[in-house]
Short mmCIF file of C-alpha atoms in Angstrom, two decimals:
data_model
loop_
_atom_site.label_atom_id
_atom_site.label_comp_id
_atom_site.label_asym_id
_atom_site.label_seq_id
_atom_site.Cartn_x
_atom_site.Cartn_y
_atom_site.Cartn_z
CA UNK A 107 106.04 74.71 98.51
CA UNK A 108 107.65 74.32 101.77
CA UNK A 109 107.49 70.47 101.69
CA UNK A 110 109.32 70.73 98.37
CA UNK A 111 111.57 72.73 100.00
CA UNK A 112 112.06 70.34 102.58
CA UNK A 113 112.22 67.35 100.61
CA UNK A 114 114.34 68.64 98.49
CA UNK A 115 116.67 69.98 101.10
CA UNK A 116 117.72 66.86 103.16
CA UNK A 117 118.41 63.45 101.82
CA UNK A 118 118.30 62.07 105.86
CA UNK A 119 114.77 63.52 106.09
CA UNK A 120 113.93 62.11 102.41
CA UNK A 121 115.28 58.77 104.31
CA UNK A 122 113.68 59.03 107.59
CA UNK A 123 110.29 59.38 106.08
CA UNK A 124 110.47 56.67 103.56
CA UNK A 125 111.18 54.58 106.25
CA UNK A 126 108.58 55.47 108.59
CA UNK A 127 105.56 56.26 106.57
CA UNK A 128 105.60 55.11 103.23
CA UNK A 129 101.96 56.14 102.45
CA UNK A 130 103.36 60.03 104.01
CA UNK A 131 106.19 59.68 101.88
CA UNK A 132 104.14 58.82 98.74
CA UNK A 133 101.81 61.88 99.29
CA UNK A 134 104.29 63.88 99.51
CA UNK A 135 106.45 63.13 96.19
CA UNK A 136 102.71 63.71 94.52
CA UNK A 137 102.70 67.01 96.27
CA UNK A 138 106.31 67.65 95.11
CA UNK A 139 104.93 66.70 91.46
CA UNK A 140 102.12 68.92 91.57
CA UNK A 141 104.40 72.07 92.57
CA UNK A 142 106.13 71.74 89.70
CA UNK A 143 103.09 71.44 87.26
CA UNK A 144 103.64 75.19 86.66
CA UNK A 145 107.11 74.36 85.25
CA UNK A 146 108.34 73.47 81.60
CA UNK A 147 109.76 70.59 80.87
CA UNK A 148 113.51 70.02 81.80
CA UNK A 149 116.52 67.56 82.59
CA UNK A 150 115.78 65.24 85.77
CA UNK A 151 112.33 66.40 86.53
CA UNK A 152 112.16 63.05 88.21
CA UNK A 153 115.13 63.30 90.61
CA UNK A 154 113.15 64.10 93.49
CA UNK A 155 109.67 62.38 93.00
CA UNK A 156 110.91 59.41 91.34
CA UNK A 157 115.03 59.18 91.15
CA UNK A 158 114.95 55.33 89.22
CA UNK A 159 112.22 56.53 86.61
CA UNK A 160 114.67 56.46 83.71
CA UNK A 161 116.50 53.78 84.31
CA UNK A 162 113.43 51.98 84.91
CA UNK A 163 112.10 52.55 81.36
CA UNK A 164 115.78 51.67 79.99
CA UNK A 165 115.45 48.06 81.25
CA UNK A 166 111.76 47.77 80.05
CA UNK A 167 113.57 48.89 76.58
CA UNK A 168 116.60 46.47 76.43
CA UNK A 169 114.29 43.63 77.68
CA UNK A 170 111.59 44.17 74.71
CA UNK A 171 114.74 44.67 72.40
CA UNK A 172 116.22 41.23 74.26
CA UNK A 173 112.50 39.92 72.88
CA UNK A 174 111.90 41.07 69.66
CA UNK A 175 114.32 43.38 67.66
CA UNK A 176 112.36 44.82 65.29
CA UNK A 177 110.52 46.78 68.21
CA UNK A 178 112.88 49.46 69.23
CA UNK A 179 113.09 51.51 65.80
CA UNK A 180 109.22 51.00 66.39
CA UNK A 181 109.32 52.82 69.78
CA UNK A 182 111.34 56.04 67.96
CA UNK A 183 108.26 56.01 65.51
CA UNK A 184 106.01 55.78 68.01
CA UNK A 185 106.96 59.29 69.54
CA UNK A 186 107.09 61.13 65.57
CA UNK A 187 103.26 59.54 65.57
CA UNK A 188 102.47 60.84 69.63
CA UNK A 189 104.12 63.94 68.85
CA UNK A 190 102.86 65.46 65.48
CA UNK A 191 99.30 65.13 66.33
CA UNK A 192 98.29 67.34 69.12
CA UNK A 193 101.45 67.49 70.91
CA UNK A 194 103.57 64.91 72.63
CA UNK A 195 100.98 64.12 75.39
CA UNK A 196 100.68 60.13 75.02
CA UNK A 197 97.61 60.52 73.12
CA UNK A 198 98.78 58.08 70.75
CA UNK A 199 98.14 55.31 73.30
CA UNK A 200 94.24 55.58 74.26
CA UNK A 201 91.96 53.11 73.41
CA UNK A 202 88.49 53.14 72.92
CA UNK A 203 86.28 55.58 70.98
CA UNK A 204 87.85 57.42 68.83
CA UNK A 205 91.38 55.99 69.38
CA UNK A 206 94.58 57.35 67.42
CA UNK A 207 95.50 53.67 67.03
CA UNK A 208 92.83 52.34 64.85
CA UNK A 209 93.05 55.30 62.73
CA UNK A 210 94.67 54.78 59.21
CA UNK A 211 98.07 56.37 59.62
CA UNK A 212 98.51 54.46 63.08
CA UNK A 213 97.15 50.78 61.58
CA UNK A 214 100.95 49.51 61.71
CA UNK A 215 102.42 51.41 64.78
CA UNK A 216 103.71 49.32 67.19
CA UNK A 217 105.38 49.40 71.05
CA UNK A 218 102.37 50.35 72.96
CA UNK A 219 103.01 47.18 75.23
CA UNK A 220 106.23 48.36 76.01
CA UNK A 221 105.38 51.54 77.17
CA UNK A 222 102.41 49.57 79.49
CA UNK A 223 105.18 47.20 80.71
CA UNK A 224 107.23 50.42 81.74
CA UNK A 225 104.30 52.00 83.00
CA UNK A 226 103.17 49.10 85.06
CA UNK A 227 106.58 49.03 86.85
CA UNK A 228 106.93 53.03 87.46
CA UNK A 229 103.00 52.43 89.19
CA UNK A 230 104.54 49.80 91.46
CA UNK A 231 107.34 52.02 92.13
CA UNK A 232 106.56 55.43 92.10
CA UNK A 233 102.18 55.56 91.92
CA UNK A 234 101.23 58.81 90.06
CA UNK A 235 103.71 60.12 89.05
CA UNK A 236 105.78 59.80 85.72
CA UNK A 237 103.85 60.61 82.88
CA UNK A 238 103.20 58.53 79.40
CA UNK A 239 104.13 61.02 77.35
CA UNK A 240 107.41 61.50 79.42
CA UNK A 241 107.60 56.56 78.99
CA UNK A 242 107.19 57.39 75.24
CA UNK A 243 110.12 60.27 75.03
CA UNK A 244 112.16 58.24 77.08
CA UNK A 245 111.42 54.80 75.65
CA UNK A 246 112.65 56.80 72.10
CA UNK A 247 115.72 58.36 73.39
CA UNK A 248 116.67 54.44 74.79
CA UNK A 249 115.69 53.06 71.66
CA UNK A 250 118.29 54.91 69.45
CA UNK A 251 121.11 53.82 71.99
CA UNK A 252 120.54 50.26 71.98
CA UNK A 253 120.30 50.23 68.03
CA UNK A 254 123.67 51.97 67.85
CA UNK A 255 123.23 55.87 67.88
CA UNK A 256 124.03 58.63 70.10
CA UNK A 257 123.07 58.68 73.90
CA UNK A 258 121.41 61.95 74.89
CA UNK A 259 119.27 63.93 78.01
CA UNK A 260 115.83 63.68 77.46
CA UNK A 261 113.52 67.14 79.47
CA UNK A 262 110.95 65.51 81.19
CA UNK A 263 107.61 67.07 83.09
CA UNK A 264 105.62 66.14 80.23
CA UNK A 265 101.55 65.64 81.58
CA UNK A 266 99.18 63.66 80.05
CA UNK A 267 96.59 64.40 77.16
CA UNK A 268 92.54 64.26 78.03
CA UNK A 269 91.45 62.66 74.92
CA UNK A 270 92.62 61.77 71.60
CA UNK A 271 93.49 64.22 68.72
CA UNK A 272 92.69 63.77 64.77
CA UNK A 273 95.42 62.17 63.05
CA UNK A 274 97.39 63.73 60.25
CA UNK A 275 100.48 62.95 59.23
CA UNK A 276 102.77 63.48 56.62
CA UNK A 277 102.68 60.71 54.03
CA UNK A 278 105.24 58.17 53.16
CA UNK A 279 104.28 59.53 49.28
CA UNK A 280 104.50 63.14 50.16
CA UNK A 281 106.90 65.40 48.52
CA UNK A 282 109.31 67.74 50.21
CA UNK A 283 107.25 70.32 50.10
CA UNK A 284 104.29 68.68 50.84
CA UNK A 285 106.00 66.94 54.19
CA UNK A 286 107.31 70.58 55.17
CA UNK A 287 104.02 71.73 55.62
CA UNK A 288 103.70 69.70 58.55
CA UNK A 289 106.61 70.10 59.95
CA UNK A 290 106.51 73.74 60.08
CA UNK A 291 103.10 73.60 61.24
CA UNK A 292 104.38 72.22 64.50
CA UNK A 293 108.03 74.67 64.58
CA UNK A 294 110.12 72.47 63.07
CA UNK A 295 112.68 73.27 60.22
CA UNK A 296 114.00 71.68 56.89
CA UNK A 297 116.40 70.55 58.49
CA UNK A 298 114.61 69.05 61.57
CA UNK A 299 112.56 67.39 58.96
CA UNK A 300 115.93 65.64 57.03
CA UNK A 301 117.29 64.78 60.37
CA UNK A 302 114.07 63.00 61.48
CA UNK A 303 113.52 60.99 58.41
CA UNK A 304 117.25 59.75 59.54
CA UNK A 305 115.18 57.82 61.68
CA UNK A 306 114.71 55.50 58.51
CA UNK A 307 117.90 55.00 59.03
CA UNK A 308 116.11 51.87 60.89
CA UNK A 309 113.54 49.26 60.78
CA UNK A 310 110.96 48.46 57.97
CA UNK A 311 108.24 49.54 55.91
CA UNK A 312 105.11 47.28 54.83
CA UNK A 313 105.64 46.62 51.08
CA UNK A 314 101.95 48.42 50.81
CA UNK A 315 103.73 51.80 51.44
CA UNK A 316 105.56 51.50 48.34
CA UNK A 317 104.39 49.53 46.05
CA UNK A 318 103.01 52.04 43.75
CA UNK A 319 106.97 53.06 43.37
CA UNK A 320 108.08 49.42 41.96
CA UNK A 321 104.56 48.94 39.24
CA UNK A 322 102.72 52.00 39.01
CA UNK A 323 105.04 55.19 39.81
CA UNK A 324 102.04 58.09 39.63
CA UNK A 325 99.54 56.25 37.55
CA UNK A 326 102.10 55.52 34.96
CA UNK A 327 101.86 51.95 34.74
CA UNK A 328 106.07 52.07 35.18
CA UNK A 329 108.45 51.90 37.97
CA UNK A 330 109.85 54.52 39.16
CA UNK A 331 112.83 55.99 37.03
CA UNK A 332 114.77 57.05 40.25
CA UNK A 333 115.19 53.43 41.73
CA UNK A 334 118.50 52.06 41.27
CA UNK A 335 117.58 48.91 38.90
CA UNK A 336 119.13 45.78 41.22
CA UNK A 337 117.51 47.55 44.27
CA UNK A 338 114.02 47.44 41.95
CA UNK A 339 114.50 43.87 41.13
CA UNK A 340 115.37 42.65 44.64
CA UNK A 341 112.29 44.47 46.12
CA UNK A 342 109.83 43.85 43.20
CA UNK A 343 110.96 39.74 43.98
CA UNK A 344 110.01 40.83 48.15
CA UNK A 345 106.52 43.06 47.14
CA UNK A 346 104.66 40.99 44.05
CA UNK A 347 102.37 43.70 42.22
CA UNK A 348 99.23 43.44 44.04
CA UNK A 349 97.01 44.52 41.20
CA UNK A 350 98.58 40.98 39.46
CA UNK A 351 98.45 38.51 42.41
CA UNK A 352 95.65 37.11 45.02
CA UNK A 353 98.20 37.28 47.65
CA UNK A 354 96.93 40.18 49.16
CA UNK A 355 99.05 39.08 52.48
CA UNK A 356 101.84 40.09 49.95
CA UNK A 357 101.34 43.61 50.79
CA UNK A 358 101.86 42.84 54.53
CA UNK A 359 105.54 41.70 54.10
CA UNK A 360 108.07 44.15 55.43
CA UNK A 361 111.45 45.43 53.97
CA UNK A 362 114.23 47.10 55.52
CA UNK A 363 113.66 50.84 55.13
CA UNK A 364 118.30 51.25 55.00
CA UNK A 365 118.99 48.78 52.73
CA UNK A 366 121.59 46.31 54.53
CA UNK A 367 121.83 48.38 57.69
CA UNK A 368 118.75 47.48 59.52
CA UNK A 369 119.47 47.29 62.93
CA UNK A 370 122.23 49.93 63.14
CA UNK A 371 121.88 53.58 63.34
CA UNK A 372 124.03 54.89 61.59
CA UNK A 373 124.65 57.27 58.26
CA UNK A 374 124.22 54.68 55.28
CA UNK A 375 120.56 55.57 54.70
CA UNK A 376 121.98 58.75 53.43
CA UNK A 377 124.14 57.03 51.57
CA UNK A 378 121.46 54.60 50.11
CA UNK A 379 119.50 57.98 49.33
CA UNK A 380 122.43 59.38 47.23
CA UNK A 381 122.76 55.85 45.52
CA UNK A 382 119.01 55.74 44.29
CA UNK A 383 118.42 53.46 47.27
CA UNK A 384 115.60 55.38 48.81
CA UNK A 385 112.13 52.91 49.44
CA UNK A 386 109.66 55.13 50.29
CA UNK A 387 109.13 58.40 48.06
CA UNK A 388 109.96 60.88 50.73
CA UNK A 389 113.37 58.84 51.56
CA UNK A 390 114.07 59.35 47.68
CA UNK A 391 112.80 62.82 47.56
CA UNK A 392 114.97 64.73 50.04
CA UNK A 393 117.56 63.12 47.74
CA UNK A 394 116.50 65.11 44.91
CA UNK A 395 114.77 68.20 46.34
CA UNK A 396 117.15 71.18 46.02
CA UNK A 397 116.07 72.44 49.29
CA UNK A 398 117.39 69.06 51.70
CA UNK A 399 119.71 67.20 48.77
CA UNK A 400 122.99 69.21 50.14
CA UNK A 401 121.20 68.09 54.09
CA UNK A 402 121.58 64.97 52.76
CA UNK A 403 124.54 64.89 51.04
CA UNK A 404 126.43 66.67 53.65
CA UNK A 405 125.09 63.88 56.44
CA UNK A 406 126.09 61.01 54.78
CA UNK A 407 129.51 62.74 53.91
CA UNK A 408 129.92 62.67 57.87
CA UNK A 409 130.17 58.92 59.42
CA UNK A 410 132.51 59.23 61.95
CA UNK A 411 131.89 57.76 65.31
CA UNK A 412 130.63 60.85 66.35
CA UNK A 413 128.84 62.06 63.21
CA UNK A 414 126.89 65.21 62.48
CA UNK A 415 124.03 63.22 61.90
CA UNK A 416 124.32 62.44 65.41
CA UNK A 417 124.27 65.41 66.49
CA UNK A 418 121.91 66.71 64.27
CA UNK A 419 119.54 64.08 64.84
CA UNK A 420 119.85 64.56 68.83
CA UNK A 421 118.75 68.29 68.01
CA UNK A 422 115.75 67.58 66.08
CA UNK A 423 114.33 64.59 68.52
CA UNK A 424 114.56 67.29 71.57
CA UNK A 425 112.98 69.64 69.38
CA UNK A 426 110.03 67.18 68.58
CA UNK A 427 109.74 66.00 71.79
CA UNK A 428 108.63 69.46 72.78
CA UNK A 429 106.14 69.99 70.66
CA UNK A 430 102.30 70.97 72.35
CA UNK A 431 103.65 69.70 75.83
CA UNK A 432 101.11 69.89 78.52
CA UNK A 433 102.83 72.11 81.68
CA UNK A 434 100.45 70.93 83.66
CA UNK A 435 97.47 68.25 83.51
CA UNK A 436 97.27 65.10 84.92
CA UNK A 437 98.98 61.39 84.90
CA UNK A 438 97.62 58.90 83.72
CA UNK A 439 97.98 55.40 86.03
CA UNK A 440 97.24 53.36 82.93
CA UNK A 441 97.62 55.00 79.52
CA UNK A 442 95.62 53.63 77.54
CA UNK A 443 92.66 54.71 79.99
CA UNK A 444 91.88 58.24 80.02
CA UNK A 445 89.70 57.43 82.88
CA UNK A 446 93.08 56.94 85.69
CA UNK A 447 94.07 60.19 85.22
#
């Protein structure tokens, strides 16, 4: 505690040392680290042990968003999917026996190279010491300010998980009140729940997630009623009825989960809720549910620059991103390996 202290104390010491011993000067930001494994999570953890950690994840962001688009909204997923099963301890990115990722609700997550590029670069830079669950919380929060939404302070001093967990997610076919049962498993509210799915608000959905919706609406053989009839057409032409065609790749293709609003975050996948627009059931749901369809309505009612939903949504992802947080544990050096903690 008294080399925190002193560390913490004097910038010319913090100076001296760095440039004298190196090796000293790494053992002793790991000491700093592990006298604050104790603590919960909170703003700047990394100031002293690592002071470019978040803007090194913010460049790893922009330049896999300079690459390929479609990843970012990915990378806000990718912390709902870390998060809701066993806590937001980078479980989600193991591999090996028994990994989250090759279990069924994880078969079309993506971003886990991002997070090792990020990771690879903190190692170089600061060995040991910022977490993968704290690259996955950040890599989010970056994520929804590149693709147009609000800017916000992540808490950091998240550890690392020891194995993976079970996964059990909330379906894209659940109800409301089936998807609430998860969410207030974990703390979360109705309206955490409407502000999250907000999230939709961005990127795509596999036509295999909701193609039941444009042939076979609950075994009825029909579409469902609730879809706006153009918007049925235009995605029935996208998703062919699998049951009816050999192109089984068909189901593969991916649509835009806010219809003409892709790559902007922003409040028109309210709107497209409110205008029968909704593609997956639970987007058209908490349209219709009595207990979120005035969340909704009163969201999309709110597209200023600085929007509720903004705010609200900002709320929720903090909320979420504290969810089963290790205080203390280890880091991993490579996250998918369990085995450089």
């Amino acid at each position: 505690m008294k080399l925190q202290a002193a560390i913490t104390s004097s910038s010319f010491l913090v100076t001296l040392i760095m440039f004298q011993l190196p090796a000293a000067w790494y053992q002793m930001l790991q000491l700093a680290h592990a006298a604050q494994q104790s603590q919960q999570i909170q703003p700047g953890f990394y100031n002293i042990t690592c002071p470019t950690a978040e803007s090194i994840v913010t460049s790893a962001i922009r330049s896999a968003h300079d690459s390929d688009p479609t990843v970012t909204a990915s990378l806000i997923r990718l912390q709902f999917h870390d998060c809701f099963v066993s806590g937001c301890d980078a479980s989600i990115l193991l591999t090996g026996s028994n990994s989250e990722q090759d279990q069924l609700p994880n078969l079309s997550v993506r971003g886990f190279d991002v997070i090792a590029a990020a990771k690879s670069t903190l190692e170089l830079t600061c060995p040991r010491t910022v977490s993968c669950a704290d690259i996955i919380a950040l890599a989010a929060r970056d994520a929804v300010a590149i693709l147009g939404g609000p800017s916000y302070i992540v808490p950091t001093g998240r550890f690392d998980g020891a194995s993976p967990g079970i996964v059990n997610l909330p379906s894209p076919n659940s109800t409301v009140p089936e998807s609430m049962q998860f969410f207030t498993a974990v703390g979360l509210t109705t309206q955490d729940m409407v502000n999250l799915l907000g999230a939709h608000t961005v990127g795509s959905a596999q036509c295999q997630f909701f193609t039941d919706r444009l042939y076979n609406f609950l075994g009825t053989g029909q579409p469902d009623p609730s879809l706006n009839t153009t918007y049925l057409e235009t995605l029935q032409a996208t998703c062919p009825n699998k049951q009816a065609t050999a192109a089984v790749n068909d189901t593969m293709m991916a649509v835009a989960l806010d219809d003409g609003s892709q790559f902007n975050f922003d409040t028109s996948y309210f709107t497209n809720i409110q205008n029968n627009k909704g593609l997956l059931r639970i987007d058209a749901e908490i349209g219709s549910d009595p207990s979120t369809s005035a969340i909704v309505n009163t969201l999309a009612a709110n597209a200023n620059p600085s929007s509720l939903f903004d705010k609200s949504f900002v709320s929720s992802i903090v909320a979420m991103g504290e969810i089963g947080v290790l205080a203390s544990g280890t880091v991993r050096t490579v996250c998918s390996d369990i085995a450089t903690a």
